[in-house]
GROMACS .gro file of N, CA, C and O in nm:
model
  352
    1ILE      N    1   0.086  -0.118   0.000
    1ILE     CA    2   0.000   0.000   0.000
    1ILE      C    3   0.090   0.123   0.000
    1ILE      O    4   0.192   0.126   0.065
    2PHE      N    5   0.044   0.225  -0.069
    2PHE     CA    6   0.121   0.349  -0.079
    2PHE      C    7   0.085   0.444   0.034
    2PHE      O    8  -0.027   0.445   0.083
    3LYS      N    9   0.183   0.525   0.068
    3LYS     CA   10   0.159   0.631   0.165
    3LYS      C   11   0.095   0.748   0.092
    3LYS      O   12   0.115   0.767  -0.027
    4LYS      N   13   0.018   0.829   0.164
    4LYS     CA   14  -0.043   0.948   0.105
    4LYS      C   15   0.066   1.037   0.047
    4LYS      O   16   0.168   1.060   0.110
    5ASN      N   17   0.047   1.085  -0.074
    5ASN     CA   18   0.139   1.175  -0.144
    5ASN      C   19   0.273   1.110  -0.179
    5ASN      O   20   0.371   1.180  -0.202
    6GLU      N   21   0.278   0.978  -0.180
    6GLU     CA   22   0.402   0.909  -0.215
    6GLU      C   23   0.426   0.916  -0.365
    6GLU      O   24   0.335   0.903  -0.446
    7ILE      N   25   0.550   0.938  -0.405
    7ILE     CA   26   0.586   0.943  -0.546
    7ILE      C   27   0.612   0.801  -0.595
    7ILE      O   28   0.686   0.726  -0.533
    8ILE      N   29   0.549   0.768  -0.708
    8ILE     CA   30   0.563   0.634  -0.766
    8ILE      C   31   0.614   0.650  -0.909
    8ILE      O   32   0.557   0.724  -0.988
    9ASN      N   33   0.722   0.581  -0.943
    9ASN     CA   34   0.775   0.585  -1.079
    9ASN      C   35   0.686   0.506  -1.173
    9ASN      O   36   0.635   0.400  -1.138
   10VAL      N   37   0.673   0.557  -1.294
   10VAL     CA   38   0.605   0.485  -1.401
   10VAL      C   39   0.706   0.472  -1.513
   10VAL      O   40   0.751   0.571  -1.570
   11GLY      N   41   0.747   0.351  -1.542
   11GLY     CA   42   0.850   0.330  -1.643
   11GLY      C   43   0.835   0.193  -1.706
   11GLY      O   44   0.743   0.118  -1.675
   12THR      N   45   0.928   0.162  -1.792
   12THR     CA   46   0.921   0.036  -1.866
   12THR      C   47   1.025  -0.065  -1.819
   12THR      O   48   1.032  -0.174  -1.874
   13GLU      N   49   1.107  -0.027  -1.724
   13GLU     CA   50   1.216  -0.111  -1.675
   13GLU      C   51   1.332  -0.121  -1.774
   13GLU      O   52   1.430  -0.187  -1.748
   14SER      N   53   1.318  -0.059  -1.891
   14SER     CA   54   1.430  -0.057  -1.985
   14SER      C   55   1.483   0.085  -1.993
   14SER      O   56   1.408   0.180  -1.983
   15GLY      N   57   1.613   0.097  -2.010
   15GLY     CA   58   1.674   0.228  -2.009
   15GLY      C   59   1.701   0.281  -2.147
   15GLY      O   60   1.696   0.209  -2.246
   16VAL      N   61   1.729   0.411  -2.152
   16VAL     CA   62   1.766   0.477  -2.277
   16VAL      C   63   1.869   0.583  -2.243
   16VAL      O   64   1.858   0.652  -2.142
   17SER      N   65   1.971   0.593  -2.327
   17SER     CA   66   2.071   0.696  -2.303
   17SER      C   67   2.015   0.831  -2.348
   17SER      O   68   1.928   0.838  -2.435
   18VAL      N   69   2.067   0.937  -2.289
   18VAL     CA   70   2.024   1.071  -2.327
   18VAL      C   71   2.054   1.095  -2.475
   18VAL      O   72   1.972   1.151  -2.548
   19LYS      N   73   2.170   1.048  -2.521
   19LYS     CA   74   2.207   1.063  -2.662
   19LYS      C   75   2.108   0.992  -2.753
   19LYS      O   76   2.062   1.049  -2.852
   20ASN      N   77   2.074   0.868  -2.722
   20ASN     CA   78   1.979   0.793  -2.805
   20ASN      C   79   1.841   0.856  -2.803
   20ASN      O   80   1.772   0.859  -2.905
   21LEU      N   81   1.800   0.907  -2.687
   21LEU     CA   82   1.670   0.975  -2.677
   21LEU      C   83   1.670   1.099  -2.765
   21LEU      O   84   1.576   1.124  -2.840
   22ALA      N   85   1.777   1.178  -2.757
   22ALA     CA   86   1.787   1.300  -2.838
   22ALA      C   87   1.787   1.266  -2.987
   22ALA      O   88   1.719   1.333  -3.067
   23GLU      N   89   1.861   1.164  -3.026
   23GLU     CA   90   1.866   1.124  -3.168
   23GLU      C   91   1.730   1.075  -3.216
   23GLU      O   92   1.690   1.101  -3.330
   24THR      N   93   1.657   1.005  -3.130
   24THR     CA   94   1.523   0.957  -3.166
   24THR      C   95   1.429   1.075  -3.186
   24THR      O   96   1.353   1.078  -3.284
   25ILE      N   97   1.432   1.171  -3.097
   25ILE     CA   98   1.347   1.290  -3.111
   25ILE      C   99   1.386   1.368  -3.236
   25ILE      O  100   1.299   1.416  -3.310
   26LYS      N  101   1.514   1.378  -3.264
   26LYS     CA  102   1.563   1.445  -3.384
   26LYS      C  103   1.504   1.381  -3.509
   26LYS      O  104   1.457   1.449  -3.600
   27LYS      N  105   1.506   1.248  -3.512
   27LYS     CA  106   1.454   1.174  -3.627
   27LYS      C  107   1.303   1.194  -3.642
   27LYS      O  108   1.255   1.220  -3.752
   28ILE      N  109   1.230   1.185  -3.533
   28ILE     CA  110   1.084   1.200  -3.537
   28ILE      C  111   1.045   1.339  -3.585
   28ILE      O  112   0.952   1.355  -3.664
   29THR      N  113   1.116   1.440  -3.536
   29THR     CA  114   1.081   1.579  -3.569
   29THR      C  115   1.144   1.626  -3.700
   29THR      O  116   1.117   1.738  -3.744
   30LYS      N  117   1.228   1.542  -3.758
   30LYS     CA  118   1.298   1.576  -3.883
   30LYS      C  119   1.383   1.702  -3.866
   30LYS      O  120   1.400   1.780  -3.959
   31TRP      N  121   1.436   1.721  -3.746
   31TRP     CA  122   1.526   1.833  -3.718
   31TRP      C  123   1.661   1.801  -3.779
   31TRP      O  124   1.714   1.691  -3.762
   32ASN      N  125   1.721   1.895  -3.849
   32ASN     CA  126   1.848   1.867  -3.914
   32ASN      C  127   1.966   1.936  -3.844
   32ASN      O  128   2.072   1.950  -3.902
   33GLY      N  129   1.945   1.975  -3.721
   33GLY     CA  130   2.051   2.039  -3.644
   33GLY      C  131   2.156   1.940  -3.598
   33GLY      O  132   2.148   1.820  -3.624
   34LYS      N  133   2.255   1.992  -3.529
   34LYS     CA  134   2.366   1.910  -3.481
   34LYS      C  135   2.375   1.923  -3.329
   34LYS      O  136   2.365   2.033  -3.274
   35PHE      N  137   2.395   1.813  -3.261
   35PHE     CA  138   2.415   1.815  -3.116
   35PHE      C  139   2.561   1.842  -3.086
   35PHE      O  140   2.649   1.791  -3.157
   36ILE      N  141   2.585   1.918  -2.984
   36ILE     CA  142   2.722   1.943  -2.939
   36ILE      C  143   2.733   1.885  -2.799
   36ILE      O  144   2.662   1.927  -2.708
   37TYR      N  145   2.820   1.788  -2.783
   37TYR     CA  146   2.837   1.721  -2.655
   37TYR      C  147   2.961   1.775  -2.585
   37TYR      O  148   3.066   1.789  -2.646
   38ASN      N  149   2.949   1.802  -2.458
   38ASN     CA  150   3.061   1.848  -2.377
   38ASN      C  151   3.093   1.738  -2.278
   38ASN      O  152   3.032   1.727  -2.172
   39ARG      N  153   3.188   1.656  -2.309
   39ARG     CA  154   3.223   1.542  -2.224
   39ARG      C  155   3.285   1.584  -2.091
   39ARG      O  156   3.291   1.508  -1.998
   40LYS      N  157   3.330   1.709  -2.083
   40LYS     CA  158   3.386   1.760  -1.957
   40LYS      C  159   3.276   1.786  -1.854
   40LYS      O  160   3.304   1.796  -1.736
   41MET      N  161   3.153   1.798  -1.900
   41MET     CA  162   3.042   1.832  -1.811
   41MET      C  163   2.955   1.711  -1.777
   41MET      O  164   2.845   1.725  -1.729
   42GLN      N  165   3.004   1.592  -1.805
   42GLN     CA  166   2.927   1.471  -1.779
   42GLN      C  167   2.895   1.457  -1.630
   42GLN      O  168   2.982   1.475  -1.545
   43ASP      N  169   2.772   1.427  -1.599
   43ASP     CA  170   2.737   1.390  -1.462
   43ASP      C  171   2.614   1.301  -1.466
   43ASP      O  172   2.544   1.294  -1.565
   44GLY      N  173   2.591   1.233  -1.362
   44GLY     CA  174   2.475   1.145  -1.357
   44GLY      C  175   2.499   1.016  -1.433
   44GLY      O  176   2.608   0.989  -1.483
   45SER      N  177   2.396   0.936  -1.443
   45SER     CA  178   2.409   0.809  -1.512
   45SER      C  179   2.397   0.828  -1.662
   45SER      O  180   2.330   0.919  -1.709
   46LYS      N  181   2.463   0.741  -1.737
   46LYS     CA  182   2.460   0.752  -1.883
   46LYS      C  183   2.327   0.702  -1.938
   46LYS      O  184   2.288   0.739  -2.047
   47ILE      N  185   2.263   0.616  -1.864
   47ILE     CA  186   2.134   0.562  -1.908
   47ILE      C  187   2.030   0.593  -1.801
   47ILE      O  188   2.053   0.571  -1.682
   48LYS      N  189   1.917   0.647  -1.844
   48LYS     CA  190   1.808   0.679  -1.752
   48LYS      C  191   1.709   0.564  -1.754
   48LYS      O  192   1.664   0.520  -1.859
   49LYS      N  193   1.676   0.514  -1.635
   49LYS     CA  194   1.589   0.398  -1.625
   49LYS      C  195   1.502   0.413  -1.500
   49LYS      O  196   1.553   0.436  -1.391
   50LEU      N  197   1.371   0.402  -1.518
   50LEU     CA  198   1.278   0.408  -1.406
   50LEU      C  199   1.230   0.268  -1.371
   50LEU      O  200   1.198   0.189  -1.459
   51SER      N  201   1.223   0.240  -1.244
   51SER     CA  202   1.171   0.113  -1.198
   51SER      C  203   1.025   0.132  -1.156
   51SER      O  204   0.992   0.224  -1.084
   52SER      N  205   0.941   0.043  -1.202
   52SER     CA  206   0.800   0.045  -1.166
   52SER      C  207   0.764  -0.067  -1.069
   52SER      O  208   0.648  -0.101  -1.052
   53LYS      N  209   0.866  -0.127  -1.006
   53LYS     CA  210   0.842  -0.243  -0.919
   53LYS      C  211   0.741  -0.214  -0.809
   53LYS      O  212   0.653  -0.294  -0.781
   54LYS      N  213   0.754  -0.098  -0.744
   54LYS     CA  214   0.662  -0.065  -0.635
   54LYS      C  215   0.519  -0.054  -0.686
   54LYS      O  216   0.427  -0.110  -0.629
   55MET      N  217   0.502   0.016  -0.798
   55MET     CA  218   0.369   0.033  -0.854
   55MET      C  219   0.315  -0.101  -0.901
   55MET      O  220   0.199  -0.133  -0.878
   56ASN      N  221   0.398  -0.181  -0.968
   56ASN     CA  222   0.353  -0.310  -1.018
   56ASN      C  223   0.310  -0.404  -0.906
   56ASN      O  224   0.222  -0.487  -0.925
   57SER      N  225   0.370  -0.391  -0.790
   57SER     CA  226   0.331  -0.476  -0.678
   57SER      C  227   0.191  -0.442  -0.629
   57SER      O  228   0.126  -0.523  -0.565
   58PHE      N  229   0.145  -0.324  -0.662
   58PHE     CA  230   0.014  -0.278  -0.616
   58PHE      C  231  -0.095  -0.295  -0.721
   58PHE      O  232  -0.204  -0.342  -0.692
   59ILE      N  233  -0.066  -0.259  -0.845
   59ILE     CA  234  -0.171  -0.260  -0.946
   59ILE      C  235  -0.141  -0.348  -1.068
   59ILE      O  236  -0.219  -0.353  -1.161
   60LYS      N  237  -0.026  -0.414  -1.073
   60LYS     CA  238   0.008  -0.503  -1.185
   60LYS      C  239  -0.004  -0.433  -1.321
   60LYS      O  240  -0.062  -0.485  -1.415
   61TRP      N  241   0.054  -0.315  -1.332
   61TRP     CA  242   0.049  -0.234  -1.453
   61TRP      C  243   0.162  -0.268  -1.548
   61TRP      O  244   0.273  -0.296  -1.505
   62LYS      N  245   0.134  -0.266  -1.675
   62LYS     CA  246   0.238  -0.280  -1.778
   62LYS      C  247   0.211  -0.173  -1.885
   62LYS      O  248   0.097  -0.147  -1.919
   63PRO      N  249   0.317  -0.112  -1.939
   63PRO     CA  250   0.297  -0.007  -2.040
   63PRO      C  251   0.238  -0.064  -2.168
   63PRO      O  252   0.272  -0.174  -2.210
   64LYS      N  253   0.149   0.013  -2.230
   64LYS     CA  254   0.088  -0.027  -2.357
   64LYS      C  255   0.144   0.054  -2.474
   64LYS      O  256   0.117   0.023  -2.588
   65THR      N  257   0.218   0.158  -2.442
   65THR     CA  258   0.272   0.248  -2.545
   65THR      C  259   0.424   0.236  -2.548
   65THR      O  260   0.488   0.242  -2.444
   66THR      N  261   0.479   0.223  -2.666
   66THR     CA  262   0.624   0.219  -2.679
   66THR      C  263   0.681   0.359  -2.664
   66THR      O  264   0.608   0.459  -2.674
   67LEU      N  265   0.810   0.368  -2.642
   67LEU     CA  266   0.876   0.498  -2.631
   67LEU      C  267   0.856   0.578  -2.760
   67LEU      O  268   0.820   0.695  -2.755
   68ILE      N  269   0.873   0.514  -2.873
   68ILE     CA  270   0.860   0.583  -3.002
   68ILE      C  271   0.718   0.638  -3.019
   68ILE      O  272   0.699   0.755  -3.053
   69LYS      N  273   0.619   0.555  -2.993
   69LYS     CA  274   0.481   0.599  -3.008
   69LYS      C  275   0.450   0.712  -2.909
   69LYS      O  276   0.384   0.810  -2.945
   70GLY      N  277   0.497   0.699  -2.787
   70GLY     CA  278   0.474   0.803  -2.687
   70GLY      C  279   0.539   0.935  -2.725
   70GLY      O  280   0.480   1.042  -2.708
   71LEU      N  281   0.661   0.929  -2.778
   71LEU     CA  282   0.728   1.050  -2.824
   71LEU      C  283   0.652   1.114  -2.939
   71LEU      O  284   0.632   1.236  -2.942
   72LYS      N  285   0.610   1.032  -3.036
   72LYS     CA  286   0.535   1.085  -3.149
   72LYS      C  287   0.406   1.153  -3.104
   72LYS      O  288   0.372   1.262  -3.152
   73GLU      N  289   0.334   1.091  -3.012
   73GLU     CA  290   0.209   1.149  -2.962
   73GLU      C  291   0.235   1.278  -2.884
   73GLU      O  292   0.160   1.374  -2.896
   74THR      N  293   0.341   1.279  -2.804
   74THR     CA  294   0.375   1.398  -2.726
   74THR      C  295   0.416   1.514  -2.817
   74THR      O  296   0.374   1.628  -2.797
   75ILE      N  297   0.497   1.485  -2.918
   75ILE     CA  298   0.541   1.588  -3.012
   75ILE      C  299   0.422   1.642  -3.091
   75ILE      O  300   0.409   1.762  -3.112
   76LYS      N  301   0.332   1.554  -3.131
   76LYS     CA  302   0.212   1.598  -3.203
   76LYS      C  303   0.127   1.689  -3.113
   76LYS      O  304   0.082   1.795  -3.157
   77PHE      N  305   0.108   1.648  -2.989
   77PHE     CA  306   0.031   1.730  -2.894
   77PHE      C  307   0.097   1.866  -2.877
   77PHE      O  308   0.030   1.969  -2.880
   78TYR      N  309   0.228   1.868  -2.860
   78TYR     CA  310   0.301   1.994  -2.843
   78TYR      C  311   0.282   2.084  -2.965
   78TYR      O  312   0.253   2.203  -2.952
   79ASN      N  313   0.300   2.028  -3.084
   79ASN     CA  314   0.288   2.108  -3.206
   79ASN      C  315   0.149   2.168  -3.222
   79ASN      O  316   0.135   2.280  -3.272
   80ILE      N  317   0.047   2.098  -3.177
   80ILE     CA  318  -0.090   2.148  -3.186
   80ILE      C  319  -0.118   2.253  -3.077
   80ILE      O  320  -0.188   2.350  -3.100
   81ASN      N  321  -0.059   2.236  -2.960
   81ASN     CA  322  -0.098   2.315  -2.843
   81ASN      C  323   0.005   2.412  -2.787
   81ASN      O  324  -0.024   2.481  -2.690
   82TYR      N  325   0.124   2.420  -2.845
   82TYR     CA  326   0.231   2.497  -2.780
   82TYR      C  327   0.196   2.643  -2.758
   82TYR      O  328   0.239   2.703  -2.658
   83LYS      N  329   0.118   2.704  -2.843
   83LYS     CA  330   0.083   2.846  -2.826
   83LYS      C  331   0.003   2.868  -2.699
   83LYS      O  332   0.015   2.973  -2.635
   84LYS      N  333  -0.076   2.770  -2.658
   84LYS     CA  334  -0.154   2.782  -2.535
   84LYS      C  335  -0.066   2.791  -2.412
   84LYS      O  336  -0.104   2.847  -2.311
   85PHE      N  337   0.054   2.734  -2.420
   85PHE     CA  338   0.141   2.726  -2.305
   85PHE      C  339   0.253   2.830  -2.305
   85PHE      O  340   0.332   2.837  -2.212
   86GLN      N  341   0.263   2.912  -2.408
   86GLN     CA  342   0.370   3.010  -2.419
   86GLN      C  343   0.369   3.111  -2.304
   86GLN      O  344   0.472   3.160  -2.263
   87LYS      N  345   0.254   3.144  -2.251
   87LYS     CA  346   0.246   3.244  -2.145
   87LYS      C  347   0.302   3.192  -2.013
   87LYS      O  348   0.327   3.268  -1.923
   88TYR      N  349   0.321   3.062  -2.002
   88TYR     CA  350   0.374   3.005  -1.878
   88TYR      C  351   0.522   3.002  -1.884
   88TYR      O  352   0.601   2.983  -1.814
   0.00000   0.00000   0.00000
């Protein structure tokens, strides 16, 4: 059972590097820019991975959307709605 206001991760148990995530978004958006990496400023883990073990023990949830599909849907939503959020 969860505590009131407890933070629960929602993830797929598989990781993705920041570089691979950026390259995937670049491909989906057809952006032709170039990334500049500063290896002197590296910190944190190279791969970001969320564990859903706590949540799965409670509700037996599994993701139905792939990372690619989720990114495409999020980018589409942003492109349609970004003007609404510019004031924030």
